[in-house]
mmCIF file of C-alpha atoms and ligand atoms in Angstrom:
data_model
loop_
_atom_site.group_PDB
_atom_site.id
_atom_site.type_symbol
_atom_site.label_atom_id
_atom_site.label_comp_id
_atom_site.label_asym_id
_atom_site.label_seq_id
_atom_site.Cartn_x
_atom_site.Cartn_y
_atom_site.Cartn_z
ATOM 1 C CA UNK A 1 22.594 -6.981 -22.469
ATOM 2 C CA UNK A 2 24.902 -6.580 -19.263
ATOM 3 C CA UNK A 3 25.308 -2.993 -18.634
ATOM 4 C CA UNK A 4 22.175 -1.066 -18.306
ATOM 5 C CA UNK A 5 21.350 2.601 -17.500
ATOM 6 C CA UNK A 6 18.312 2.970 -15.460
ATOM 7 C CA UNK A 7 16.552 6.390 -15.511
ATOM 8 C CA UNK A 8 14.198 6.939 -12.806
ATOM 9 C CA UNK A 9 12.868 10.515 -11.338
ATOM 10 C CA UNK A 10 9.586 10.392 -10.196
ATOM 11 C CA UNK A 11 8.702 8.101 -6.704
ATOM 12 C CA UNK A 12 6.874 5.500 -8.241
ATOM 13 C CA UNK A 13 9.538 4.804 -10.211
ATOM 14 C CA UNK A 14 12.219 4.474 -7.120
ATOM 15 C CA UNK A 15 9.520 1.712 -6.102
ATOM 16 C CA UNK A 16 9.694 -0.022 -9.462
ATOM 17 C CA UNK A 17 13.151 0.397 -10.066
ATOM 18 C CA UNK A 18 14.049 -1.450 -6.365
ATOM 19 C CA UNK A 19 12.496 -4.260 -7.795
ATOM 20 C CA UNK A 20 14.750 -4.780 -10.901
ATOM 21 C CA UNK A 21 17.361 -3.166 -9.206
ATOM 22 C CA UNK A 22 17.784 -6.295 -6.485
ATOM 23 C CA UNK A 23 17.711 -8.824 -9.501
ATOM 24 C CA UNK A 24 20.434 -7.116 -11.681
ATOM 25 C CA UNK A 25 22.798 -7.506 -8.642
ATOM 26 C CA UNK A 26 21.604 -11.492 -8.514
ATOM 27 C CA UNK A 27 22.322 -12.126 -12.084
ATOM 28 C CA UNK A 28 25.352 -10.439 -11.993
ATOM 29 C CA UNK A 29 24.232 -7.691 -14.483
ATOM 30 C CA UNK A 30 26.061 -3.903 -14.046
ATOM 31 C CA UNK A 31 23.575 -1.443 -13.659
ATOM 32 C CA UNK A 32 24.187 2.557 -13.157
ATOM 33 C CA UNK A 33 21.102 4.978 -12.534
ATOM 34 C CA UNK A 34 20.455 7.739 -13.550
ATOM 35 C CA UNK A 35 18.680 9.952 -11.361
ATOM 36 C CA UNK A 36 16.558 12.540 -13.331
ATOM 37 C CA UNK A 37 15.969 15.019 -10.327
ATOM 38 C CA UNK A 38 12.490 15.447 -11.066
ATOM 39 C CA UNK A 39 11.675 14.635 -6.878
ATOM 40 C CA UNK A 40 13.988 15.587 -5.208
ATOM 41 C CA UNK A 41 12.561 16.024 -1.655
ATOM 42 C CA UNK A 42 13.863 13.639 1.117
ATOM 43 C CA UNK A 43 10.403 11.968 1.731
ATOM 44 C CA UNK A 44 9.911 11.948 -2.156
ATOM 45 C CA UNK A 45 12.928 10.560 -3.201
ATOM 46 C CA UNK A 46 15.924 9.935 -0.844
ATOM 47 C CA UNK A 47 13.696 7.867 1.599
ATOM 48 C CA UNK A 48 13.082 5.000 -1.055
ATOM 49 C CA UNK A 49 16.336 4.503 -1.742
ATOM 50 C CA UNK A 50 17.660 4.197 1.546
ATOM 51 C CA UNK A 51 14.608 1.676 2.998
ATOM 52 C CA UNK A 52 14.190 -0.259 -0.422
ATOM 53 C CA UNK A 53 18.432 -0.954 -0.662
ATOM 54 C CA UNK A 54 18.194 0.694 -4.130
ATOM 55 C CA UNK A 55 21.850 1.578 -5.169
ATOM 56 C CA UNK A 56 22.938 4.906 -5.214
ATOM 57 C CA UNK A 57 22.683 6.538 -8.829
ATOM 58 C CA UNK A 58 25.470 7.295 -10.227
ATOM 59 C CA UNK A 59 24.455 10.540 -12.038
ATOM 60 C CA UNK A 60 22.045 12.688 -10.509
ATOM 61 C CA UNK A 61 20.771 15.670 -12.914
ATOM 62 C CA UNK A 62 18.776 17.844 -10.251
ATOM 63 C CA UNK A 63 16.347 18.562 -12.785
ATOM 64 C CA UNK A 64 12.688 20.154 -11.415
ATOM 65 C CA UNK A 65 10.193 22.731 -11.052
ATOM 66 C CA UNK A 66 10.474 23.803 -14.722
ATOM 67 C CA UNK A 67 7.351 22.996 -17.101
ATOM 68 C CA UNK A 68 7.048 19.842 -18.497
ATOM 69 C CA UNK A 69 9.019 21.237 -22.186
ATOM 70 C CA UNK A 70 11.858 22.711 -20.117
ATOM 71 C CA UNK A 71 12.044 19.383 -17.848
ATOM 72 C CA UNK A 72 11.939 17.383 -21.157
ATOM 73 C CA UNK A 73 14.509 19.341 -22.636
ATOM 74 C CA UNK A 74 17.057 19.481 -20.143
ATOM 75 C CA UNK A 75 16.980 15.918 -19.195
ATOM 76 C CA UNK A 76 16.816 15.169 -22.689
ATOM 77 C CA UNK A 77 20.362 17.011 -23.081
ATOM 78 C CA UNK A 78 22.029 15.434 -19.613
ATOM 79 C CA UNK A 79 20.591 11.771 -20.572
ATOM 80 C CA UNK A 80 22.290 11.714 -23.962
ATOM 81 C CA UNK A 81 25.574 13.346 -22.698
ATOM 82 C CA UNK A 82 26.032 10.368 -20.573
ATOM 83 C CA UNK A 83 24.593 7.980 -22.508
ATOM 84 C CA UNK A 84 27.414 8.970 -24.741
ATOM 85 C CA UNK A 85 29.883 8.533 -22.127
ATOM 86 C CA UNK A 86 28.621 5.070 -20.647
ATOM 87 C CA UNK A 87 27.653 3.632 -24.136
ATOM 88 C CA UNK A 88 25.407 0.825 -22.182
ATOM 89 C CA UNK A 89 23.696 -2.318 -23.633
ATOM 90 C CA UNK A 90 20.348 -0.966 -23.141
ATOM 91 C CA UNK A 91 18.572 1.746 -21.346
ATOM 92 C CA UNK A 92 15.426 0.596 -18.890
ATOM 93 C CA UNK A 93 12.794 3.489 -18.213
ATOM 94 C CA UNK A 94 9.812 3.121 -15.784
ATOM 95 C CA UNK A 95 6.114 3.783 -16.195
ATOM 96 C CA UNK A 96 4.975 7.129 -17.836
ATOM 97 C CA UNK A 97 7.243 10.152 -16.421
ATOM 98 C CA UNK A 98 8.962 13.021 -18.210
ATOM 99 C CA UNK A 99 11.979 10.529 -17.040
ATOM 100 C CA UNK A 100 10.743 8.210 -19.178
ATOM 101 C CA UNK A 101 10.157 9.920 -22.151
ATOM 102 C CA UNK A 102 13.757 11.665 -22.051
ATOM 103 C CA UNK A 103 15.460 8.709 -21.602
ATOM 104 C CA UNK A 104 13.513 6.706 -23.993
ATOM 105 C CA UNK A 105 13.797 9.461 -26.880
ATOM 106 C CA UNK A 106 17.925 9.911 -25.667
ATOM 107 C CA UNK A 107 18.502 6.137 -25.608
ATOM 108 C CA UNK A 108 16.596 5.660 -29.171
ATOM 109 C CA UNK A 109 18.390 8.755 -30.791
ATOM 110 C CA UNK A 110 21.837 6.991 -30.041
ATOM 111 C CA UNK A 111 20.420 3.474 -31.539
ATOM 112 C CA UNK A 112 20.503 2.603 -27.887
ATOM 113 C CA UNK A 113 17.640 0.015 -27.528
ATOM 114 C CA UNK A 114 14.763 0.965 -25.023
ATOM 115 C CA UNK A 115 13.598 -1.042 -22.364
ATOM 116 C CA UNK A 116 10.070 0.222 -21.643
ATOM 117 C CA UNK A 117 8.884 -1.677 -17.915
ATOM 118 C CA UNK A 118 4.959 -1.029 -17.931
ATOM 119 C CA UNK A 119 4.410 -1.149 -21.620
ATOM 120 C CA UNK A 120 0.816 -0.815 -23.345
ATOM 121 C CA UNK A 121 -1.249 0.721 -20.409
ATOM 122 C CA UNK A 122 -3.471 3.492 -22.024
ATOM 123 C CA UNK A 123 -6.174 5.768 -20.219
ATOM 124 C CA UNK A 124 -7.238 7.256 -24.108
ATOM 125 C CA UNK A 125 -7.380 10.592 -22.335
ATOM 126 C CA UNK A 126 -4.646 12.430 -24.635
ATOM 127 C CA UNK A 127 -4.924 15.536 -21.883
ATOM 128 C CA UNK A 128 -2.931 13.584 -19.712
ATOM 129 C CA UNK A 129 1.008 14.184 -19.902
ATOM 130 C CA UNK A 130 1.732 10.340 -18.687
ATOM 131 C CA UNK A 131 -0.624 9.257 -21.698
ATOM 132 C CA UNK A 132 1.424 11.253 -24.239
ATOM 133 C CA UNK A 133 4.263 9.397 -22.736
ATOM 134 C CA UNK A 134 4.025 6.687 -22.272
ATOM 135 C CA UNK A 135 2.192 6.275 -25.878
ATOM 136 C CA UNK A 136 5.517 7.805 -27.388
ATOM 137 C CA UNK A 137 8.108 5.836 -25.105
ATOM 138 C CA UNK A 138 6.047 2.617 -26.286
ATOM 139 C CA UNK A 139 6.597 3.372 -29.922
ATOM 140 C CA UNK A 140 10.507 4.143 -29.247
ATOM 141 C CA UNK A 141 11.409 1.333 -26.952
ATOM 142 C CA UNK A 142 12.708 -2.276 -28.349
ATOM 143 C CA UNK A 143 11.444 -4.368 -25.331
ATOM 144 C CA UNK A 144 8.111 -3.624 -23.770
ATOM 145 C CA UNK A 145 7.108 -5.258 -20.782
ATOM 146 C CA UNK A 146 3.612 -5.239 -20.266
ATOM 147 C CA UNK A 147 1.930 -5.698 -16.735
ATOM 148 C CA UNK A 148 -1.352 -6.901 -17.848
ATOM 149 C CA UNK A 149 -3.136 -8.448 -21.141
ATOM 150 C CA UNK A 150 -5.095 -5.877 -21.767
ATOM 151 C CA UNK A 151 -1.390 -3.906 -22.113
ATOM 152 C CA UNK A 152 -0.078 -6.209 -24.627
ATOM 153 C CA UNK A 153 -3.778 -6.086 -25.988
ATOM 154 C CA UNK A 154 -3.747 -2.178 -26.557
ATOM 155 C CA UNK A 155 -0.056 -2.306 -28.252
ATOM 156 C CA UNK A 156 -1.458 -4.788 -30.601
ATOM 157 C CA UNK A 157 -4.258 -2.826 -31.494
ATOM 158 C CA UNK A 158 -1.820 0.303 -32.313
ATOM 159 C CA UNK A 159 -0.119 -2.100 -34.523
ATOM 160 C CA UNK A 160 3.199 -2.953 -32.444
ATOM 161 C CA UNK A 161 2.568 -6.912 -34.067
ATOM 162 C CA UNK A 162 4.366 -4.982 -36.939
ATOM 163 C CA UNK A 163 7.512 -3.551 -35.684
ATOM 164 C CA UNK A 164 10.612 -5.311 -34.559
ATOM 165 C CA UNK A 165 9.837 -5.010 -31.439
ATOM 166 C CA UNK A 166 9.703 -7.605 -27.957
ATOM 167 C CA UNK A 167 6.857 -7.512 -26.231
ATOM 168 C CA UNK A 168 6.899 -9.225 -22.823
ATOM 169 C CA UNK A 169 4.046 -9.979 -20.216
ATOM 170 C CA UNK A 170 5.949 -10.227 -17.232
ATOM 171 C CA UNK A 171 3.249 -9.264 -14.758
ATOM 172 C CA UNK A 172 3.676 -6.459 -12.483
ATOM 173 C CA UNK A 173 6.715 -4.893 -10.795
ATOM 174 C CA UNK A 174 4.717 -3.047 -8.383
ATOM 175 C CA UNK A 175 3.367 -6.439 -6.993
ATOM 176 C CA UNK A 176 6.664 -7.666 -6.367
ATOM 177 C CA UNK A 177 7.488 -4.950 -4.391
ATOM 178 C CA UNK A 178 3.892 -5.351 -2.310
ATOM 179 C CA UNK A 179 5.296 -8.775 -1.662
ATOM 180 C CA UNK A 180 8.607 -8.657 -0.941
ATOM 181 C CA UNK A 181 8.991 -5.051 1.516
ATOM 182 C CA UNK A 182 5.256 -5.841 3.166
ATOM 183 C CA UNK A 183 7.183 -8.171 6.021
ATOM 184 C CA UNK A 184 10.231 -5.364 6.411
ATOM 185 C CA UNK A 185 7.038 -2.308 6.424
ATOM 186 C CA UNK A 186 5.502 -4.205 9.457
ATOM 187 C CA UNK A 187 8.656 -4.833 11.434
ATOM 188 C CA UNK A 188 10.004 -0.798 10.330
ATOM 189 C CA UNK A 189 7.282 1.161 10.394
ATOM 190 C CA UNK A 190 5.230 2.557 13.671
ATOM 191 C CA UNK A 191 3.063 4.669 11.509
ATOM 192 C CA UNK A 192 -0.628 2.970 12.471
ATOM 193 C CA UNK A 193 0.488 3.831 16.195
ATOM 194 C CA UNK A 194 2.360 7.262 16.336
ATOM 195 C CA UNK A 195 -0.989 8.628 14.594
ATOM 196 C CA UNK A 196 -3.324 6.485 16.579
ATOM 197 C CA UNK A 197 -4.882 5.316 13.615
ATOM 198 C CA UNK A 198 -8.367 2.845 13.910
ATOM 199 C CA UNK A 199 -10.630 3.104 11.612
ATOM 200 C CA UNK A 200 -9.210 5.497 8.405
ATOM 201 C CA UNK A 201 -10.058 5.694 5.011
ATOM 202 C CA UNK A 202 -6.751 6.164 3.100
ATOM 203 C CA UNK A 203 -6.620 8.804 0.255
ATOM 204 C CA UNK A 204 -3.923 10.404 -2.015
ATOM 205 C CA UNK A 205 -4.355 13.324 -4.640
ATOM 206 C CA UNK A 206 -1.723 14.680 -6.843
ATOM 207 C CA UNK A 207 -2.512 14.040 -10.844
ATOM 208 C CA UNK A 208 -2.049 17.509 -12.440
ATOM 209 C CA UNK A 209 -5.676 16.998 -14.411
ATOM 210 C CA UNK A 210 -7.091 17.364 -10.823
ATOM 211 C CA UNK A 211 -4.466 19.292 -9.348
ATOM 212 C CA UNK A 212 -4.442 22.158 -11.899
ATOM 213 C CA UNK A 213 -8.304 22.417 -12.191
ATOM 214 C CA UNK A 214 -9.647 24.692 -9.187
ATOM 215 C CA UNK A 215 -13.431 23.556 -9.310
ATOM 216 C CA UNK A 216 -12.080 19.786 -9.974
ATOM 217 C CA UNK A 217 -9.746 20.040 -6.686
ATOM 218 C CA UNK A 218 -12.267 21.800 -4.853
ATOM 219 C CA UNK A 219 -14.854 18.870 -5.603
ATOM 220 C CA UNK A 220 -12.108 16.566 -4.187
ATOM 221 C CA UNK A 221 -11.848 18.078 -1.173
ATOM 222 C CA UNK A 222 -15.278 18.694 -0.809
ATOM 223 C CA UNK A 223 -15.820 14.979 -1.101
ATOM 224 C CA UNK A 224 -13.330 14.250 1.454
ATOM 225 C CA UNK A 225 -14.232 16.096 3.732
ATOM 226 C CA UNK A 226 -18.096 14.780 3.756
ATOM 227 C CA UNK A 227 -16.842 11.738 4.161
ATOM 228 C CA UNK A 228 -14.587 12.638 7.305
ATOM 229 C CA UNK A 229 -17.900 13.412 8.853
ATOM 230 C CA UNK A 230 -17.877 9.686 8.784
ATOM 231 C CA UNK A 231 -14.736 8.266 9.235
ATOM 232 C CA UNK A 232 -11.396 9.676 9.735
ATOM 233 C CA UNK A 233 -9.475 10.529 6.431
ATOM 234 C CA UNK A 234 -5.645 10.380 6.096
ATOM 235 C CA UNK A 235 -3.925 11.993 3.171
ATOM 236 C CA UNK A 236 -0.030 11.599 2.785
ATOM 237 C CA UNK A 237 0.192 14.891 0.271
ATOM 238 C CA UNK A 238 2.113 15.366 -2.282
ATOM 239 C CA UNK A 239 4.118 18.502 -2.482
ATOM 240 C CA UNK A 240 2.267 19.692 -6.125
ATOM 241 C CA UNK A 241 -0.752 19.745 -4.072
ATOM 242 C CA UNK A 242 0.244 21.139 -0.789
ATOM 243 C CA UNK A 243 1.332 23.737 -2.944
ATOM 244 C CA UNK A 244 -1.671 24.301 -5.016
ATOM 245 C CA UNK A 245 -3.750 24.003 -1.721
ATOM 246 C CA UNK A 246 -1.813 26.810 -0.112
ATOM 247 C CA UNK A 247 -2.284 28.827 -2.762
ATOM 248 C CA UNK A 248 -5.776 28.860 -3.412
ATOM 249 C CA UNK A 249 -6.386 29.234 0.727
ATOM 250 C CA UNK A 250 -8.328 25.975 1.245
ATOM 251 C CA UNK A 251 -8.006 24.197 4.322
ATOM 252 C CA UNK A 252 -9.287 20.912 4.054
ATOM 253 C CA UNK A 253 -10.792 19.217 7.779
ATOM 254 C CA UNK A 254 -9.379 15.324 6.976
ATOM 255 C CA UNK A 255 -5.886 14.685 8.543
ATOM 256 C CA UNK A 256 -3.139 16.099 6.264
ATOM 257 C CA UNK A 257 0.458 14.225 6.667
ATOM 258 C CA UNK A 258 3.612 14.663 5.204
ATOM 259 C CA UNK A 259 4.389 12.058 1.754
ATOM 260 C CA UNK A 260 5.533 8.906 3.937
ATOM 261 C CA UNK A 261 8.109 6.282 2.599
ATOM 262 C CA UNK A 262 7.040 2.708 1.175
ATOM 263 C CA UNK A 263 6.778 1.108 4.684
ATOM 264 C CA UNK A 264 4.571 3.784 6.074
ATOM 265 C CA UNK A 265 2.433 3.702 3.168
ATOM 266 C CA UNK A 266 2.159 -0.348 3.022
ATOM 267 C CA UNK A 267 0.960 0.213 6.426
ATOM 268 C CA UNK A 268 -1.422 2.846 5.989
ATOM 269 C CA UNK A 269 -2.325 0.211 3.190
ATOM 270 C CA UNK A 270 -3.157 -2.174 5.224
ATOM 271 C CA UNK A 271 -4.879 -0.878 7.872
ATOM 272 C CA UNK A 272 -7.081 1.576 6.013
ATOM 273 C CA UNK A 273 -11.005 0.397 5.278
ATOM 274 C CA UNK A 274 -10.588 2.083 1.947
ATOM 275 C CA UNK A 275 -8.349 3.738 -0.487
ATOM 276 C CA UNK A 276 -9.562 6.783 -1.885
ATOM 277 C CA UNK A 277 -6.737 8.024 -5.100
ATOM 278 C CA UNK A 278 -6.144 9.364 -8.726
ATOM 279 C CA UNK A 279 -2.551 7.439 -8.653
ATOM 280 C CA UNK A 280 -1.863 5.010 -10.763
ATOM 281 C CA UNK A 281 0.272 2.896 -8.737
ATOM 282 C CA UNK A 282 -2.424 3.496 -5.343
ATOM 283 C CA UNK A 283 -5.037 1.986 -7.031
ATOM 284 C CA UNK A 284 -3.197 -1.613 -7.719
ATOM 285 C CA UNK A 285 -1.392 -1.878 -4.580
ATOM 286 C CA UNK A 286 -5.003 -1.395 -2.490
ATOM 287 C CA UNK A 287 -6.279 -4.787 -4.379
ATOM 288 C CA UNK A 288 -2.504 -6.020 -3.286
ATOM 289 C CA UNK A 289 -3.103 -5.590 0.321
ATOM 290 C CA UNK A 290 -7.287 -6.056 -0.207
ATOM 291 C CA UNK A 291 -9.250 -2.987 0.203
ATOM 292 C CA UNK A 292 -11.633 -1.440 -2.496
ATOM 293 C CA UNK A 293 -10.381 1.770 -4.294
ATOM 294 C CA UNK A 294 -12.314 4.665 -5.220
ATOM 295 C CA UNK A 295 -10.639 6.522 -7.856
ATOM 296 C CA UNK A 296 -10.720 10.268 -8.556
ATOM 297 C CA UNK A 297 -10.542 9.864 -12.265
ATOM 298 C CA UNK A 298 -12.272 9.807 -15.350
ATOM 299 C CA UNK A 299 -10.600 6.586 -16.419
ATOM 300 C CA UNK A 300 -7.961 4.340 -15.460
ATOM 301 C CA UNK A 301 -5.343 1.701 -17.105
ATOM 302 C CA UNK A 302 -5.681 -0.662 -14.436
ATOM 303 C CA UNK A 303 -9.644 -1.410 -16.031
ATOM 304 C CA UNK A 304 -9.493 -4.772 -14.839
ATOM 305 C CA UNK A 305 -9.979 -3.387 -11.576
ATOM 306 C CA UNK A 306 -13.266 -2.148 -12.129
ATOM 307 C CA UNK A 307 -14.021 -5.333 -13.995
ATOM 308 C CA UNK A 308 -14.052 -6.853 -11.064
ATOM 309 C CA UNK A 309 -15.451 -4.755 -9.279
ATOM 310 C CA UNK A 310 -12.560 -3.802 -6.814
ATOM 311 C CA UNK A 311 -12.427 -0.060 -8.124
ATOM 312 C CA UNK A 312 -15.117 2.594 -9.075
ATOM 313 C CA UNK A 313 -14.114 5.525 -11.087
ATOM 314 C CA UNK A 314 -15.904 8.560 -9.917
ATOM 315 C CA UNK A 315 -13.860 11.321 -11.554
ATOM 316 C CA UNK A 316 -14.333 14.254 -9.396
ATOM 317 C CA UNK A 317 -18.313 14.108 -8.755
ATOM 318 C CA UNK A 318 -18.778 14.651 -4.964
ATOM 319 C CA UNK A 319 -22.006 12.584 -5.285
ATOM 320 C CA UNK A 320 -20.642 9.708 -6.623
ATOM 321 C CA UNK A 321 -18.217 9.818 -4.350
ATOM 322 C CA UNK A 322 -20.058 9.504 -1.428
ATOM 323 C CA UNK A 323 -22.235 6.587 -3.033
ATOM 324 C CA UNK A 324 -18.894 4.756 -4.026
ATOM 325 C CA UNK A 325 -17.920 5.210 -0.275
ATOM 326 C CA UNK A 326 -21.180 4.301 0.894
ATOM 327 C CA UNK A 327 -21.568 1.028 -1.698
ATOM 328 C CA UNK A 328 -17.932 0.242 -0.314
ATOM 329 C CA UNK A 329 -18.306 0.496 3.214
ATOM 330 C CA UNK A 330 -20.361 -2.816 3.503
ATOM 331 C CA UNK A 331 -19.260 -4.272 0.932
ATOM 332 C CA UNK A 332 -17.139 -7.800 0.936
ATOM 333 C CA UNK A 333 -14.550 -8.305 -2.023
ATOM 334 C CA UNK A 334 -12.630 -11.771 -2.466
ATOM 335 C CA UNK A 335 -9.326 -10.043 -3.380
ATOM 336 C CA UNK A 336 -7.715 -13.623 -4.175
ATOM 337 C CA UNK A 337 -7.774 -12.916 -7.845
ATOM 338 C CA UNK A 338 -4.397 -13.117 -9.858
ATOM 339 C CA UNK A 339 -4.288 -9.884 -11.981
ATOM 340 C CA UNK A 340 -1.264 -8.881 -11.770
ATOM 341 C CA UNK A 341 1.329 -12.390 -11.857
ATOM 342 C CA UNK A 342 2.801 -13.961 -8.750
ATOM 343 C CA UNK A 343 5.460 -11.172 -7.879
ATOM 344 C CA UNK A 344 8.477 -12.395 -10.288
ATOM 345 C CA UNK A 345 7.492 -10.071 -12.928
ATOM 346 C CA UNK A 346 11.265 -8.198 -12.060
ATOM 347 C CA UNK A 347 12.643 -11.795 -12.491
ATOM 348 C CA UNK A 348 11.085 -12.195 -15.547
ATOM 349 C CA UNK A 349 11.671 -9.326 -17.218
ATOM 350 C CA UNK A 350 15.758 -9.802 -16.140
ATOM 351 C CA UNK A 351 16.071 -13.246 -17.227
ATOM 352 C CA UNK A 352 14.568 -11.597 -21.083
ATOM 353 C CA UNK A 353 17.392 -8.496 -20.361
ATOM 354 C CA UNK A 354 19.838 -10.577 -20.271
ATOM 355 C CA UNK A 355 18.604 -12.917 -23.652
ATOM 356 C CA UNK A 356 18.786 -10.014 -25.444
HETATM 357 N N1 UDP B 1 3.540 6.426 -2.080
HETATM 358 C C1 UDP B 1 4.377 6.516 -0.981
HETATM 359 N N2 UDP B 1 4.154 7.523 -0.091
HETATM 360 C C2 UDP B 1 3.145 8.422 -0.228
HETATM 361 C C3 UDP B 1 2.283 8.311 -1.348
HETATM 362 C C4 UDP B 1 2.523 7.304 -2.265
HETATM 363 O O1 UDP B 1 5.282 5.708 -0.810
HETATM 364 O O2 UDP B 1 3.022 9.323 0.605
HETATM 365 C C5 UDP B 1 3.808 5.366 -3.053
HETATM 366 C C6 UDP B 1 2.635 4.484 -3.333
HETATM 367 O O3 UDP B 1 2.544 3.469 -2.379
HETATM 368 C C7 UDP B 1 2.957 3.961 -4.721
HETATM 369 C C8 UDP B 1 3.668 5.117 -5.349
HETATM 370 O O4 UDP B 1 4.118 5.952 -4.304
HETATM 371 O O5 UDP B 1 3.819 2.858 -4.671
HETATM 372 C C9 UDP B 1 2.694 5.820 -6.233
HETATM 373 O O6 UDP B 1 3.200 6.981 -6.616
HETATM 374 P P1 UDP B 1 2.307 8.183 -7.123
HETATM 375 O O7 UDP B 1 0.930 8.055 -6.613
HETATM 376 O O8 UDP B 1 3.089 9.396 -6.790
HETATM 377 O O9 UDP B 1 2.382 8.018 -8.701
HETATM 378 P P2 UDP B 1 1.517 7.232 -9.778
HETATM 379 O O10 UDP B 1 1.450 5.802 -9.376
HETATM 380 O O11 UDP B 1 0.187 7.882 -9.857
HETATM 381 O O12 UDP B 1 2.297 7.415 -11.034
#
């Protein structure tokens, strides 16, 4: 394959998509993006591409703030009209977005094959829109690249041995990405200093399952701000919760920030005691730069994790939340553990692209 369309929409996947992004241009391979829309605010969206040299997509469908059938829908529609257009080699989706499964389902409609780039991770919580898609963008896509073994383990156990499908452990994008920006973050960013940041226990909140659930987001912030008693708490928030926040008149006491770009956050990264998150992509990258995770979940994909014993799922229990924090706070952790590959899983995964 040599000319790809990559869908992203959603800010984790600007992150993932920089990292195949800077190999297509090595191995000479012509990529166009497609960007779905679904962020669209500067600190969401334009700020990745513009620190993380990701090139400029060349269709953008401005699609947001519609439910998740609408958003499906109507980038379902603008997806295949180009796809039509560009008639590409392939078409590489990201992670577990609405993005993702509209461009998956367009590409696979128009016998276009699918290249799915964190294959095979399953929470088994079917409540959770990024479970339902990224179970059905699995079964649709042609060449799965799986992060971890227990992600080519689960699409063996749904019977992908069967199909005539590729699947690929190539490690994990996001690591690359830890590795490769964490020297441009520390020269870029003043973050630590312009908010006189010490000590500061990092958290993020934005799943919808939390979000959406007023006693559930209560208990969150509840939790959070016990703990600020203790030590300061910094939360970069996400627009969906800002929102949700405003709405329902709370007014947490932890420091609230604006989302910050990939520098900022590597920094807040490193310099935090402890990450406190129900992201997906959160929870790896605070084993990347070695801090223990508490995560606001009921389950996670990234289980080896809590294997060994980096992570703790709490869900949204204020109690076990504060023991997590407390167990954590003196707690040592040798990080050194290779989980997630050596940061050439982008490499890998173009050098198979181009095979195919
Ligand atoms: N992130 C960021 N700025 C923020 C919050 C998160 O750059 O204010 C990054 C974070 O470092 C990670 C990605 O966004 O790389 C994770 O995205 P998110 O938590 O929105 O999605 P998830 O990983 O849960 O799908």
């Amino acid at each position: 394959m040599h000319n790809i369309i990559t869908i992203v929409g959603a800010r984790p996947q600007f992150i993932k998509a920089a990292t195949l992004s800077r190999q297509f241009i090595k191995y000479g391979i012509n990529e166009k993006i497609i960007h779905t829309g679904q962020h669209f605010d500067a600190n969401m969206s334009e700020v990745f591409f513009e620190e993380m040299d990701i090139p400029t997509p060349a269709y953008n469908l401005n699609i947001n703030g519609v439910t998740h059938g609408a958003m499906t829908g109507k980038m379902l529609e603008g997806i295949e009209k180009i796809l039509l257009q560009e008639q590409p080699d392939g078409v590489l989706v990201f992670g577990d977005t609405n993005s993702t499964l509209a461009g998956s389902l367009a590409a696979s409609k128009l016998c276009i094959p699918v290249i799915h780039v964190e294959a095979g991770l399953r929470s088994f919580n079917m409540a959770m829109p990024e479970e339902i898609n990224r179970i059905l963008t699995d079964r649709i896509s042609n060449l799965l690249f799986c992060p971890t073994d227990t992600a080519v383990q689960n699409l063996k156990r749904e019977g992908f041995d069967s199909y005539q499908v590729q699947i690929v452990k190539n490690g994990d994008v996001m690591q690359d990405a830890a590795l490769y920006y964490a020297q441009k973050a520390q020269e870029k960013s003043r973050i630590i200093s312009q908010l006189g940041l010490t000590d500061f226990v990092l958290a993020t909140i934005h799943r919808q399952e939390n979000t959406d659930d007023p006693v559930k987001l209560q208990a969150i912030i509840s939790g959070l701000n016990n703990i600020n008693k203790m030590v300061q708490v910094v939360v970069p928030l996400h627009p969906r919760t800002r929102n949700i926040l405003q709405q329902m008149n709370i007014k947490p006491s932890f420091t609230i920030i604006e989302p910050v770009g990939y520098f900022d956050m590597i920094m807040l990264l490193k310099h935090c005691k402890l990450v406190v998150t129900d992201s997906g992509g959160v929870q790896k990258e605070a084993f990347f730069f070695g801090k223990h995770c508490i995560t606001l979940r009921e389950q996670t994909e990234w289980i080896e994790l809590v294997e060994h014993g980096f992570n703790r799922i709490v869900g949204t229990n204020t109690d076990l939340l504060q023991e997590a924090f407390q167990y954590f706070s003196s707690k040592q952790s040798d990080f050194a553990v290779d989980l997630y590959g050596n940061g050439r899983a982008a490499e890998v995964a173009v050098a198979e692209i181009i095979k195919n």
